[in-house]
Tab-separated table of C-alpha atoms and ligand atoms in Angstrom:
chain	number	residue	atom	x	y	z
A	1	UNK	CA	19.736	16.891	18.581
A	2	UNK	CA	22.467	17.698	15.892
A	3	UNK	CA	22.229	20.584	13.726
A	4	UNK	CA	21.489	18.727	11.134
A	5	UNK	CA	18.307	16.645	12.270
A	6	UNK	CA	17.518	20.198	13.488
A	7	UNK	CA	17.496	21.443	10.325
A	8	UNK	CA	16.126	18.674	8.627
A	9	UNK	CA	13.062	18.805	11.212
A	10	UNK	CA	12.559	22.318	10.254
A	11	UNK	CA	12.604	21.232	6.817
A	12	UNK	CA	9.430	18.912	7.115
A	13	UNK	CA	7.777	21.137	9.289
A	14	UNK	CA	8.474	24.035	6.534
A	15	UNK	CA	7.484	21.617	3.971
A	16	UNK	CA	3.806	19.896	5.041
A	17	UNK	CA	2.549	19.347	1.224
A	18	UNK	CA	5.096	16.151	1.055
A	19	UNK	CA	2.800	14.554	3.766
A	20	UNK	CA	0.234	12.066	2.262
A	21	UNK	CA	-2.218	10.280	4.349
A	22	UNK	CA	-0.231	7.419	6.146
A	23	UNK	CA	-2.381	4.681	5.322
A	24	UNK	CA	0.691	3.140	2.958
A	25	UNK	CA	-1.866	3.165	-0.209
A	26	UNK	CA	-1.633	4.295	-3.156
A	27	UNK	CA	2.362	4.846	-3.278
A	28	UNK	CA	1.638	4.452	-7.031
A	29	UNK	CA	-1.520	5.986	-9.162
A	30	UNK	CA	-4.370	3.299	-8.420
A	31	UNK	CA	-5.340	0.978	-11.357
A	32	UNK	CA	-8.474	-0.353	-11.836
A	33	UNK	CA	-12.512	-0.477	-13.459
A	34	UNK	CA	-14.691	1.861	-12.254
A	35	UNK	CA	-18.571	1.501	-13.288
A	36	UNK	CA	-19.479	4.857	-13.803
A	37	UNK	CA	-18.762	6.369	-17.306
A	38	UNK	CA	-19.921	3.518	-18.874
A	39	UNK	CA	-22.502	2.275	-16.909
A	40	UNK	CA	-24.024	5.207	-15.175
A	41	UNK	CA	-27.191	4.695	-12.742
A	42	UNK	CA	-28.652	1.928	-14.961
A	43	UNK	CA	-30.818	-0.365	-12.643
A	44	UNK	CA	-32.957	-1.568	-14.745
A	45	UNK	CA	-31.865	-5.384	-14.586
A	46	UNK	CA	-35.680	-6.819	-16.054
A	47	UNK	CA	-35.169	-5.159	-19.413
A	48	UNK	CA	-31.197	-4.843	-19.465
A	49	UNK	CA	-29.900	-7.324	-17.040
A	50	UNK	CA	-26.357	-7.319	-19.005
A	51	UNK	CA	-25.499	-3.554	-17.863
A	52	UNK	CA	-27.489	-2.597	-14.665
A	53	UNK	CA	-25.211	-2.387	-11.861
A	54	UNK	CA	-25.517	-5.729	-9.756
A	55	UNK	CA	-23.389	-7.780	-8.491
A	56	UNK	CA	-23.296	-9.810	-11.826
A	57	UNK	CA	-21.803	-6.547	-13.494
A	58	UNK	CA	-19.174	-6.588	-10.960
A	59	UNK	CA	-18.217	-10.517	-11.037
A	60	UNK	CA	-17.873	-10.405	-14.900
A	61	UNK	CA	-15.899	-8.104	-14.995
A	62	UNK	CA	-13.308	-9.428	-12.021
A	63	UNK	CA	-13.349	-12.409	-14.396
A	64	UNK	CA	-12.687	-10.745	-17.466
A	65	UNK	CA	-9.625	-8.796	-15.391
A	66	UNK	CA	-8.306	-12.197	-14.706
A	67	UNK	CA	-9.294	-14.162	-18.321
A	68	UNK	CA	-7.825	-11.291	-20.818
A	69	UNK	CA	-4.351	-10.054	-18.977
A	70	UNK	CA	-5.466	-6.513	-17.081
A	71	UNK	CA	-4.673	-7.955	-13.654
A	72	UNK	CA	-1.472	-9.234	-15.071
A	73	UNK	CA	-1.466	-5.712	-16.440
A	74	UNK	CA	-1.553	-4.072	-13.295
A	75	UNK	CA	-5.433	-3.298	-13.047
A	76	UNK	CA	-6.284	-4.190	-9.671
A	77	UNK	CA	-9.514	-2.661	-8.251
A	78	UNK	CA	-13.208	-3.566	-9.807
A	79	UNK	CA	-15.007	-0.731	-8.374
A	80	UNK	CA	-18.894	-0.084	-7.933
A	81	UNK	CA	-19.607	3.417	-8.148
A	82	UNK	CA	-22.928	4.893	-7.260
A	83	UNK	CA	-26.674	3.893	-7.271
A	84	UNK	CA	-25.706	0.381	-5.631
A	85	UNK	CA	-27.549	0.901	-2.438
A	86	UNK	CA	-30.770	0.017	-1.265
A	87	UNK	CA	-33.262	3.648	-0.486
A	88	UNK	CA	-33.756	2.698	2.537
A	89	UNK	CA	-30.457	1.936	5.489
A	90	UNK	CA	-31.446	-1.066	7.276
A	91	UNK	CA	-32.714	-1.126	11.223
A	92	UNK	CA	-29.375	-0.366	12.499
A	93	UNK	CA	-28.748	2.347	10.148
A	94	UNK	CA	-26.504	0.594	8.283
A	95	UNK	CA	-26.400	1.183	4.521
A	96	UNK	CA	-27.727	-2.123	2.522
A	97	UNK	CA	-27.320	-2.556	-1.183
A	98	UNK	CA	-30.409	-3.502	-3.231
A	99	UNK	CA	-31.329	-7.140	-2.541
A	100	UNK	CA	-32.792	-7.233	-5.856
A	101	UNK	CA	-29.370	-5.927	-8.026
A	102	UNK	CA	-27.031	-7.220	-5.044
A	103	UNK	CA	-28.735	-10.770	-3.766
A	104	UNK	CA	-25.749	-12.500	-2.207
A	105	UNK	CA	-24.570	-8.854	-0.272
A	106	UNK	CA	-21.062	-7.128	-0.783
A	107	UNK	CA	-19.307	-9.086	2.074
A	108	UNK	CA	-20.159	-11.859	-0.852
A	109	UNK	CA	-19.334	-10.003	-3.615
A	110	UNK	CA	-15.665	-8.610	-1.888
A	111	UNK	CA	-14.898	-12.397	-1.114
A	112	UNK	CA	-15.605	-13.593	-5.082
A	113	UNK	CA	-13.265	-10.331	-6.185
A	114	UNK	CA	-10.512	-11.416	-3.954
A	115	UNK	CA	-10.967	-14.838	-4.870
A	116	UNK	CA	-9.725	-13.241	-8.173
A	117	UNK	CA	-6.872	-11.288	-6.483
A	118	UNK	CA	-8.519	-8.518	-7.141
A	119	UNK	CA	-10.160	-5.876	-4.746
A	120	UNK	CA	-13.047	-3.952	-4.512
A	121	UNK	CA	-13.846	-0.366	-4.472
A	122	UNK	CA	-17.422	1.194	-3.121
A	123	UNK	CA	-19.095	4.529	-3.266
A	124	UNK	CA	-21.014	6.987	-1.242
A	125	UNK	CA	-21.414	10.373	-0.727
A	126	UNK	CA	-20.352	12.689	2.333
A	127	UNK	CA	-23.766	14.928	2.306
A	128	UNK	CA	-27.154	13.963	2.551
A	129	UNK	CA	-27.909	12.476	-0.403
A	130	UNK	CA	-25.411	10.605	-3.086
A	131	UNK	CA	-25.654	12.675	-6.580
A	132	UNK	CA	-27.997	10.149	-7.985
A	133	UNK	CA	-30.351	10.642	-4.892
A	134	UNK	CA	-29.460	7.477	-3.008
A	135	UNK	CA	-28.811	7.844	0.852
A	136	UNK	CA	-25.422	10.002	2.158
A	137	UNK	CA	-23.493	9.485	4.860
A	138	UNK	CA	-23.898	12.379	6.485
A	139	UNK	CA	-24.177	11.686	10.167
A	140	UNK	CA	-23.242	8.060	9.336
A	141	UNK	CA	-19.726	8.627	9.205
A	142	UNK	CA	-18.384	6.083	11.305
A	143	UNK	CA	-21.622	3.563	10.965
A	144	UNK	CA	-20.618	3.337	7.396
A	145	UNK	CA	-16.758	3.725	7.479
A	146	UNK	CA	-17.329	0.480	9.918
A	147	UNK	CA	-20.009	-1.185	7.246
A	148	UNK	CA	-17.543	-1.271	4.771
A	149	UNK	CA	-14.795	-2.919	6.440
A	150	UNK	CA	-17.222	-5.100	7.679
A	151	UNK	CA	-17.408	-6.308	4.322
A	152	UNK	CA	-13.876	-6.384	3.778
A	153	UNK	CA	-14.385	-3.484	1.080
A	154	UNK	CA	-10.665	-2.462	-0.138
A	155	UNK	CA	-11.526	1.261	-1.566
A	156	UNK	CA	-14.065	4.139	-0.912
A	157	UNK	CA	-14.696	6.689	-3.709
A	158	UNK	CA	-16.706	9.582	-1.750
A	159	UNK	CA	-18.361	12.002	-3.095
A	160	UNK	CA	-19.285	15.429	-2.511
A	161	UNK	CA	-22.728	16.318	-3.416
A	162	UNK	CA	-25.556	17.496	-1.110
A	163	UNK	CA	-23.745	19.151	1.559
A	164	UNK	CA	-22.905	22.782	2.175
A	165	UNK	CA	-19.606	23.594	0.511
A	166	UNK	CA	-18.504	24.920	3.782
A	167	UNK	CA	-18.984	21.468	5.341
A	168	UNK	CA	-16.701	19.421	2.919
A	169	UNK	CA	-13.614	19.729	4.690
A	170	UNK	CA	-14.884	18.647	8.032
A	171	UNK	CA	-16.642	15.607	6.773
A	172	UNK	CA	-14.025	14.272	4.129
A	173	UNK	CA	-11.523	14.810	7.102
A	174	UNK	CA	-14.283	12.666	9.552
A	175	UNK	CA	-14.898	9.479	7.162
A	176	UNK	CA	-10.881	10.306	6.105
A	177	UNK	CA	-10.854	9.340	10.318
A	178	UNK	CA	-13.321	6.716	10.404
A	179	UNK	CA	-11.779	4.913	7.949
A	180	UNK	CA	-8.526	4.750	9.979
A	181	UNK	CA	-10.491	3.894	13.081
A	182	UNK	CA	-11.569	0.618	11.113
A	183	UNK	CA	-8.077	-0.613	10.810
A	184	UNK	CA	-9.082	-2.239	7.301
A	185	UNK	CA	-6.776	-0.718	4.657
A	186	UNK	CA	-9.200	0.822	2.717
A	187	UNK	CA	-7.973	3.175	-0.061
A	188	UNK	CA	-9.742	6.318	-0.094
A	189	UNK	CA	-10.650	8.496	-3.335
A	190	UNK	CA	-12.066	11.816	-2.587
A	191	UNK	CA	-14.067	14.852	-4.825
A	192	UNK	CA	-13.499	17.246	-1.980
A	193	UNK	CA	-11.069	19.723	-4.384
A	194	UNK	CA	-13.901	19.856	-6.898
A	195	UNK	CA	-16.901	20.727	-5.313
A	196	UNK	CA	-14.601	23.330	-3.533
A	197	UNK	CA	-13.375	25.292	-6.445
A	198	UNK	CA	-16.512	27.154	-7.161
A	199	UNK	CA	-15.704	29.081	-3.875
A	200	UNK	CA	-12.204	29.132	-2.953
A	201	UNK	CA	-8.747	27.609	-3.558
A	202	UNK	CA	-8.871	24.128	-1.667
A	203	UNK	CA	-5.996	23.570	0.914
A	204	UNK	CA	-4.302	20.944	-1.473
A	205	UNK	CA	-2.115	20.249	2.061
A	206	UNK	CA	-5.294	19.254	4.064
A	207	UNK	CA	-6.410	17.116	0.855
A	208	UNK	CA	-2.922	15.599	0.194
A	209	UNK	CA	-3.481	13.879	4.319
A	210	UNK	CA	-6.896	12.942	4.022
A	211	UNK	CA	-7.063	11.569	1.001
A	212	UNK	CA	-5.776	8.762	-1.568
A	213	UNK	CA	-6.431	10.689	-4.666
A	214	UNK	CA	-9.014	13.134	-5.308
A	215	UNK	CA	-10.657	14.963	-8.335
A	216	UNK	CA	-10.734	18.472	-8.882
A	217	UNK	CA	-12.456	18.991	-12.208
A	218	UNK	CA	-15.926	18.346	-14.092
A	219	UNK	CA	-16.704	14.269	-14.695
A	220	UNK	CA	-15.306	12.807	-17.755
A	221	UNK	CA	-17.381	12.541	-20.596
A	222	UNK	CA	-16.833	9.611	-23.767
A	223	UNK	CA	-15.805	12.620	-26.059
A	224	UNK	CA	-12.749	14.373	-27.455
A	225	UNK	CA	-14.176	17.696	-25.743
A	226	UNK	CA	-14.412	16.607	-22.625
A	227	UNK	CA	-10.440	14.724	-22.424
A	228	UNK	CA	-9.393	18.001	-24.075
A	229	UNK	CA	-11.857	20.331	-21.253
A	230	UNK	CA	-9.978	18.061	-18.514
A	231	UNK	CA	-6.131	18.836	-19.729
A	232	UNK	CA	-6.787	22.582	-20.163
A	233	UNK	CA	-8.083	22.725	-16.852
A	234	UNK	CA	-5.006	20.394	-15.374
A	235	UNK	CA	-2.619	22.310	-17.148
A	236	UNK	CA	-4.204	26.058	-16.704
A	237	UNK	CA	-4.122	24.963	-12.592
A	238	UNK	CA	-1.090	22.865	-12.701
A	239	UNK	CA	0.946	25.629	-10.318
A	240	UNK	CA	-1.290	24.455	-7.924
A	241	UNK	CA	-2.048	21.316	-8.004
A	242	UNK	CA	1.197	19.492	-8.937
A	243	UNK	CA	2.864	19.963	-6.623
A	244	UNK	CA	0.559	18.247	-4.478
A	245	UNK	CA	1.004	15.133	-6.209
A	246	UNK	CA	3.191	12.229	-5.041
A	247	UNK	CA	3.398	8.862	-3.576
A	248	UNK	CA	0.367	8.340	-1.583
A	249	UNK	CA	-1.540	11.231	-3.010
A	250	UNK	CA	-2.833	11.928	-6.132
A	251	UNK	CA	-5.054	14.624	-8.622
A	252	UNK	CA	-7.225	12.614	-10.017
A	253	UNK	CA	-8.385	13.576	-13.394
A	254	UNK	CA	-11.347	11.265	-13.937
A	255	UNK	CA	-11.850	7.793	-15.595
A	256	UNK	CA	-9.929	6.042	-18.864
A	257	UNK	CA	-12.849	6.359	-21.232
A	258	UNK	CA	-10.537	4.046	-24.057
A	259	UNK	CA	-12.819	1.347	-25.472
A	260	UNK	CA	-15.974	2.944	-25.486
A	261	UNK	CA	-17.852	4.938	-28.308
A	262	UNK	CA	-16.969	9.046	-28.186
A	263	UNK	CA	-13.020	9.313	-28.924
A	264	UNK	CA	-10.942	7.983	-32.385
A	265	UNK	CA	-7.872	5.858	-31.540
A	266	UNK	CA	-5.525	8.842	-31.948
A	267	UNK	CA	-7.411	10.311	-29.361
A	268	UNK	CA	-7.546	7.028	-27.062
A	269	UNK	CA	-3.627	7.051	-27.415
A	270	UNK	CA	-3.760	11.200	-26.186
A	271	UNK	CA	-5.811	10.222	-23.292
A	272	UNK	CA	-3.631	7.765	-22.384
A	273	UNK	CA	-0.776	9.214	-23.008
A	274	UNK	CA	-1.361	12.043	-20.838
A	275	UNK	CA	-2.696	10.426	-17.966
A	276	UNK	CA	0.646	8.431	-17.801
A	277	UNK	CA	2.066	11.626	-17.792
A	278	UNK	CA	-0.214	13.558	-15.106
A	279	UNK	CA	0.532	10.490	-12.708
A	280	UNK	CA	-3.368	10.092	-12.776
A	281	UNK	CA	-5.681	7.024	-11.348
A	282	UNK	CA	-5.794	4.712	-14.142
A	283	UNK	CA	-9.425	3.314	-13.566
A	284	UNK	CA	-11.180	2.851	-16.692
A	285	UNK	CA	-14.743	2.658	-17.613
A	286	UNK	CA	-15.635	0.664	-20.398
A	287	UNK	CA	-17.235	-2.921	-20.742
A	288	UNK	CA	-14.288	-5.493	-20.578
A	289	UNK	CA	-16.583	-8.301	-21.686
A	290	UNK	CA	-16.978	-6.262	-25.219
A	291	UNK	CA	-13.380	-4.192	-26.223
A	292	UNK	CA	-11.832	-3.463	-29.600
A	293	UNK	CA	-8.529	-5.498	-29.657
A	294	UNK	CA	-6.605	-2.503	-30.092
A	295	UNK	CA	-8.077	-0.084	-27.206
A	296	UNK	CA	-7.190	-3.210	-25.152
A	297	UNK	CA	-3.576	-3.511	-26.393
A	298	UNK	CA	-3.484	0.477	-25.713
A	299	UNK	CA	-4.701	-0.210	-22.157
A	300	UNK	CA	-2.264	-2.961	-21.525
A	301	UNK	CA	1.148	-0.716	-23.029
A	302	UNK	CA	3.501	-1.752	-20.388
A	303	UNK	CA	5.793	0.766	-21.369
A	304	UNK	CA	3.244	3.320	-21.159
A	305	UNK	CA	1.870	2.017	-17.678
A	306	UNK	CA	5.548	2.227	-16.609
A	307	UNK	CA	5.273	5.749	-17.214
A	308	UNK	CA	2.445	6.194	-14.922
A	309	UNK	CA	3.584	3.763	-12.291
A	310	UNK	CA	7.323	5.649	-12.232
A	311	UNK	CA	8.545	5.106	-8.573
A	312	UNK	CA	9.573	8.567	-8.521
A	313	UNK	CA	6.107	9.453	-8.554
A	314	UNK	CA	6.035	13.408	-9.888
A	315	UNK	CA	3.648	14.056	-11.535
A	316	UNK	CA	3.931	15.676	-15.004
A	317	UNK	CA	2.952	19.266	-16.626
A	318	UNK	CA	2.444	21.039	-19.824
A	319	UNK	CA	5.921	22.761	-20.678
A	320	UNK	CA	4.671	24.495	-23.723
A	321	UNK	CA	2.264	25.399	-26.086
A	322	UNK	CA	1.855	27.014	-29.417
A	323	UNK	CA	1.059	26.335	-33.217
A	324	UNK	CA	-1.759	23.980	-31.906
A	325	UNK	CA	0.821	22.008	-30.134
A	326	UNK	CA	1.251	21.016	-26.883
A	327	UNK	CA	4.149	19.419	-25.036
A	328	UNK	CA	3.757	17.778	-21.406
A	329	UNK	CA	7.317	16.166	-19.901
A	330	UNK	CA	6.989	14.261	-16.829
A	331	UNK	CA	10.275	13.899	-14.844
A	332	UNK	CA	10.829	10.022	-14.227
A	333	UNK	CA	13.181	8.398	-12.522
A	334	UNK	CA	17.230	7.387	-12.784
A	335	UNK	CA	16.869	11.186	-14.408
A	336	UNK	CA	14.925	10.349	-17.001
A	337	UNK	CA	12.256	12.045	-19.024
A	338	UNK	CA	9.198	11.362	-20.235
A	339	UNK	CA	7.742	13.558	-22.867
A	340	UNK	CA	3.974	13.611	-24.985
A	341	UNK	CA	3.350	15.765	-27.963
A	342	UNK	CA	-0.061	16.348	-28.603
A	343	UNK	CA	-1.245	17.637	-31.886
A	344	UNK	CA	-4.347	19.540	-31.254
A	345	UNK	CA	-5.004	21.080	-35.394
A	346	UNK	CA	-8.018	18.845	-36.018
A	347	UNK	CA	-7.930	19.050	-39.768
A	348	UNK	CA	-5.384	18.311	-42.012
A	349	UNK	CA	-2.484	15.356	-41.503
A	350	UNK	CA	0.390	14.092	-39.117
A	351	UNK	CA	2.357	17.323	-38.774
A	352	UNK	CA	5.873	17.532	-37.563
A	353	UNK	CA	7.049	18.367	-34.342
A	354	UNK	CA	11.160	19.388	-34.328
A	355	UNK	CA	12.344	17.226	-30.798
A	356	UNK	CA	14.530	20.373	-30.029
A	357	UNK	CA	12.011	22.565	-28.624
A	358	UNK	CA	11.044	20.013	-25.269
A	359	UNK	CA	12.429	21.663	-22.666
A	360	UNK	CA	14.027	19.227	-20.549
A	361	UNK	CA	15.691	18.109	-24.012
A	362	UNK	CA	19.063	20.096	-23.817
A	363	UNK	CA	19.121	18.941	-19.620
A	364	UNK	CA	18.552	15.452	-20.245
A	365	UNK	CA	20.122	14.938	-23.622
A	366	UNK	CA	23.290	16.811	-22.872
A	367	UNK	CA	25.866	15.162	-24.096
A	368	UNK	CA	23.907	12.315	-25.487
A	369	UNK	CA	20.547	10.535	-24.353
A	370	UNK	CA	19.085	7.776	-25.639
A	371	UNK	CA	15.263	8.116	-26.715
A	372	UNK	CA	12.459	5.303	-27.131
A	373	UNK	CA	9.485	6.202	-28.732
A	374	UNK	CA	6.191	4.506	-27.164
A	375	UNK	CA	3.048	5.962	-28.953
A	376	UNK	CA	1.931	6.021	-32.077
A	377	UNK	CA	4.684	3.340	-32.152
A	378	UNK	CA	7.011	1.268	-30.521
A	379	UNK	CA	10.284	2.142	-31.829
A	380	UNK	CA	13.991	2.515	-30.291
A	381	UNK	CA	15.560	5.740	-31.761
A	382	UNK	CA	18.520	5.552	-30.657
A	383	UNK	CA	21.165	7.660	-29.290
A	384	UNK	CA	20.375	11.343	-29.881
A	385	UNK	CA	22.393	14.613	-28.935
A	386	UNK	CA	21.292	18.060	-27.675
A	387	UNK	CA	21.349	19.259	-31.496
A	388	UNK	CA	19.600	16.631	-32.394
A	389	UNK	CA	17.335	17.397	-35.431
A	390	UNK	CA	15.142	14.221	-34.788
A	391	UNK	CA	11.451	15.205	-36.180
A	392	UNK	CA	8.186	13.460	-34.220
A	393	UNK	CA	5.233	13.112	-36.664
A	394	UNK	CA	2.322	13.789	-34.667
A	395	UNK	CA	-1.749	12.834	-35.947
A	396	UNK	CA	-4.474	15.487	-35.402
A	397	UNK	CA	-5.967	15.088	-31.849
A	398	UNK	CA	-3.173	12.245	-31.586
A	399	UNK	CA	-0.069	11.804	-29.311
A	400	UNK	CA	3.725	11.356	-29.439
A	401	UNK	CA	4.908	9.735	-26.780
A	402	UNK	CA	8.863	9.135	-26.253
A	403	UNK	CA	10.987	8.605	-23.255
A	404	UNK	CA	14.274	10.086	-22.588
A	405	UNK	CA	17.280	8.675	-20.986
A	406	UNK	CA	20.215	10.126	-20.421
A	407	UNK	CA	23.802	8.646	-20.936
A	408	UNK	CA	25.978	9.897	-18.613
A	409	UNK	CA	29.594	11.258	-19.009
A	410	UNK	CA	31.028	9.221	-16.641
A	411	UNK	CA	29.554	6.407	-18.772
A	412	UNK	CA	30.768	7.352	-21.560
A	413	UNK	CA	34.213	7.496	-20.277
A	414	UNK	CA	33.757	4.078	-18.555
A	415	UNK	CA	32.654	2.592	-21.961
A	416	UNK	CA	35.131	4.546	-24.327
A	417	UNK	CA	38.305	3.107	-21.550
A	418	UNK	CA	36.095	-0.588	-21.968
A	419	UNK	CA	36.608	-0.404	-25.904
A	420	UNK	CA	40.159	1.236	-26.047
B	1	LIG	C1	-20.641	12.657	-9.488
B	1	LIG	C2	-19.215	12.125	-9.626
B	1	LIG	C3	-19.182	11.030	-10.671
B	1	LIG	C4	-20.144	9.920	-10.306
B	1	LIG	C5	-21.548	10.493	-10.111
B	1	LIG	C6	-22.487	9.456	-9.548
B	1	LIG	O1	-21.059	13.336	-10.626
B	1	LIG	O2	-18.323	13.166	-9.939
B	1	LIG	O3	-17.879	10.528	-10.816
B	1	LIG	O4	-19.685	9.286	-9.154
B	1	LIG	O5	-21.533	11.596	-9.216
B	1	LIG	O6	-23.753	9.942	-9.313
């Protein structure tokens, strides 16, 4: 062996956070609808058959992914989430969903979504019990890892309630196994980090190659409290768990709650300007049928969903904080930078936020970048320089969001020879 493979063996064997689970999903964050924000445990189809989760839920909204842009988008997974399952598993102890809510079956329901180009996500729980009560797959591991590539499900969301905390590991790592075992590629979304951190640190390694994504951090509520409860907690643990991020493997932060009732536009465009930023799942939870033209516009940015889909894959962080701002810069790539200033003074009007004091501003924009603002508008401003004196104007509970590219010297000296 030369000395270098040596060393570069060493390397990866120094280095074991860089290894995601090899199942070749997720090399980008996951985009998709997931039911459970929105539409909770509502199963009450007699009285409200337009949002109980069935199977009709599920179809409408695959064809309202197809009929209004978000697959062209990049929104790919309609996913149920829990309380689809029957109380009862069936002879073979196979989990069933509710023939009432789910007549034609999931293999059914699977086959319509990819009929759409679309796939489809299920849920269940690695304990006893799923959260809402409904059976766990504990002791089922491989019965139901099997189940659901039986149906040709495309995603599994597990998670963690009803077990003994010092369980979790073992059994996320099990149906993290089973699923392999199926040979389906079946994307897999864990909570194992979250109902962890009441005890100890979690082994973000151990996560990072079991799991797809996974969340760490209380579910996301339709309110400016929560999005604002989820970044402080992100940012205050961000030593830890960024660096645990990358292609294959993901923090998940919890759903896009844009489109529903609890947050103002300014603070739709903050939500998602910063889960661009954090590299998070972008799986919303609203009712597609039913949108405000201008949360769906938000949800469709391209520019901003190029931001979260960046093939570098690093995920961002806050880089400072003070006089009720806060800035978060996510490192993109061909060395370019992506930057949100969030205005958290919730009185008063736009303030001004002086472009100088981003960090990464005097790397990148050293001798010149060129900046294009995304959110609150689209707008190219142009080539800037380290000194620039370029001032953002920022809404309270809002978002600026700008991306940075640099122009390099060699460029310059390229294009100044081009022009002699
Ligand atoms: C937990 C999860 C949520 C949701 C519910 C379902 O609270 O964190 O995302 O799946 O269970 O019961």
């Amino acid at each position: 062996m030369s000395k270098m493979l040596l060393l570069l063996v060493l390397l990866s064997l120094l280095n074991p956070a860089v290894e995601a689970l090899d199942n070749g999903l997720a090399l980008k964050p996951t985009m998709g609808w997931l039911h459970w924000e929105r539409f909770m445990c509502n199963t009450d189809c007699d009285t409200d058959p337009d949002n109980c989760i069935s199977e009709r839920l599920y179809m409408q909204m695959a064809d309202m992914m197809v009929k209004d842009g978000w697959r062209e988008a990049g929104y790919e997974y309609v996913c149920i989430d829990d309380c689809w399952p029957s109380h009862e598993r069936d002879a073979q102890g196979r989990l069933q969903p509710d023939p009432k809510r789910f007549p034609g079956g999931i293999k059914k329901l699977a086959d319509y979504v990819h009929s759409k180009g679309l796939k489809l996500g299920i849920y269940a729980d690695v304990g006893e019990k799923t959260c809402a009560g409904y059976p766990g797959s504990l002791g089922y591991y491989e019965t139901d890892a099997q189940t659901f590539a039986d149906w040709d499900v495309d995603l599994l969301k597990f998670d963690g309630c009803n077990l003994k905390w010092t369980l979790l590991g073992d059994g996320y790592i099990k149906m993290s196994k089973a699923l392999n075992k199926t040979g389906r590629s079946i994307l897999y979304s864990c909570e194992w980090p979250l109902y962890e951190w009441p005890f100890q640190t979690p082994n973000y390694t151990a996560i990072r190659e079991t799991c797809n994504h996974w969340r760490n951090f209380n579910d996301v509520f339709d309110s400016w409290i929560s999005i604002k409860s989820i970044l402080d907690w992100t940012a205050s643990h961000q030593d830890i768990i960024v660096p645990s991020a990358g292609p294959g493997g993901w923090n998940d932060p919890d759903m896009l709650v844009i489109g529903n009732f609890g947050l103002s536009h300014d603070q739709q465009e903050s939500q998602m300007a910063l889960w661009a930023i954090m590299a998070a799942p972008l799986l919303m939870s609203n009712d597609l049928r039913d949108i405000c033209p201008r949360s769906k516009e938000l949800l469709q940015n391209r520019r901003i969903i190029e931001i979260s889909q960046d093939p570098l894959g690093k995920q961002g962080y806050r880089s400072a904080k003070g006089n009720s701002f806060e800035v978060w810069e996510r490192p993109l790539s061909k060395n370019r930078l992506a930057v949100a200033v969030l205005n958290l003074q919730e009185i008063g009007g736009p303030r001004g936020f002086a472009i100088s004091g981003v960090a990464g501003w005097k790397k990148v924009c050293d001798p010149q970048c060129n900046v294009t603002l995304i959110l609150p508008e689209y707008k190219e401003m142009g080539v800037q320089t380290k000194e620039s004196k370029l001032i953002l104007k920022v809404n309270p509970s809002g978002t600026a969001l700008l991306t940075v590219t640099p122009i390099s010297k060699d460029f310059g000296r390229i294009h100044w020879k081009d022009t002699d």
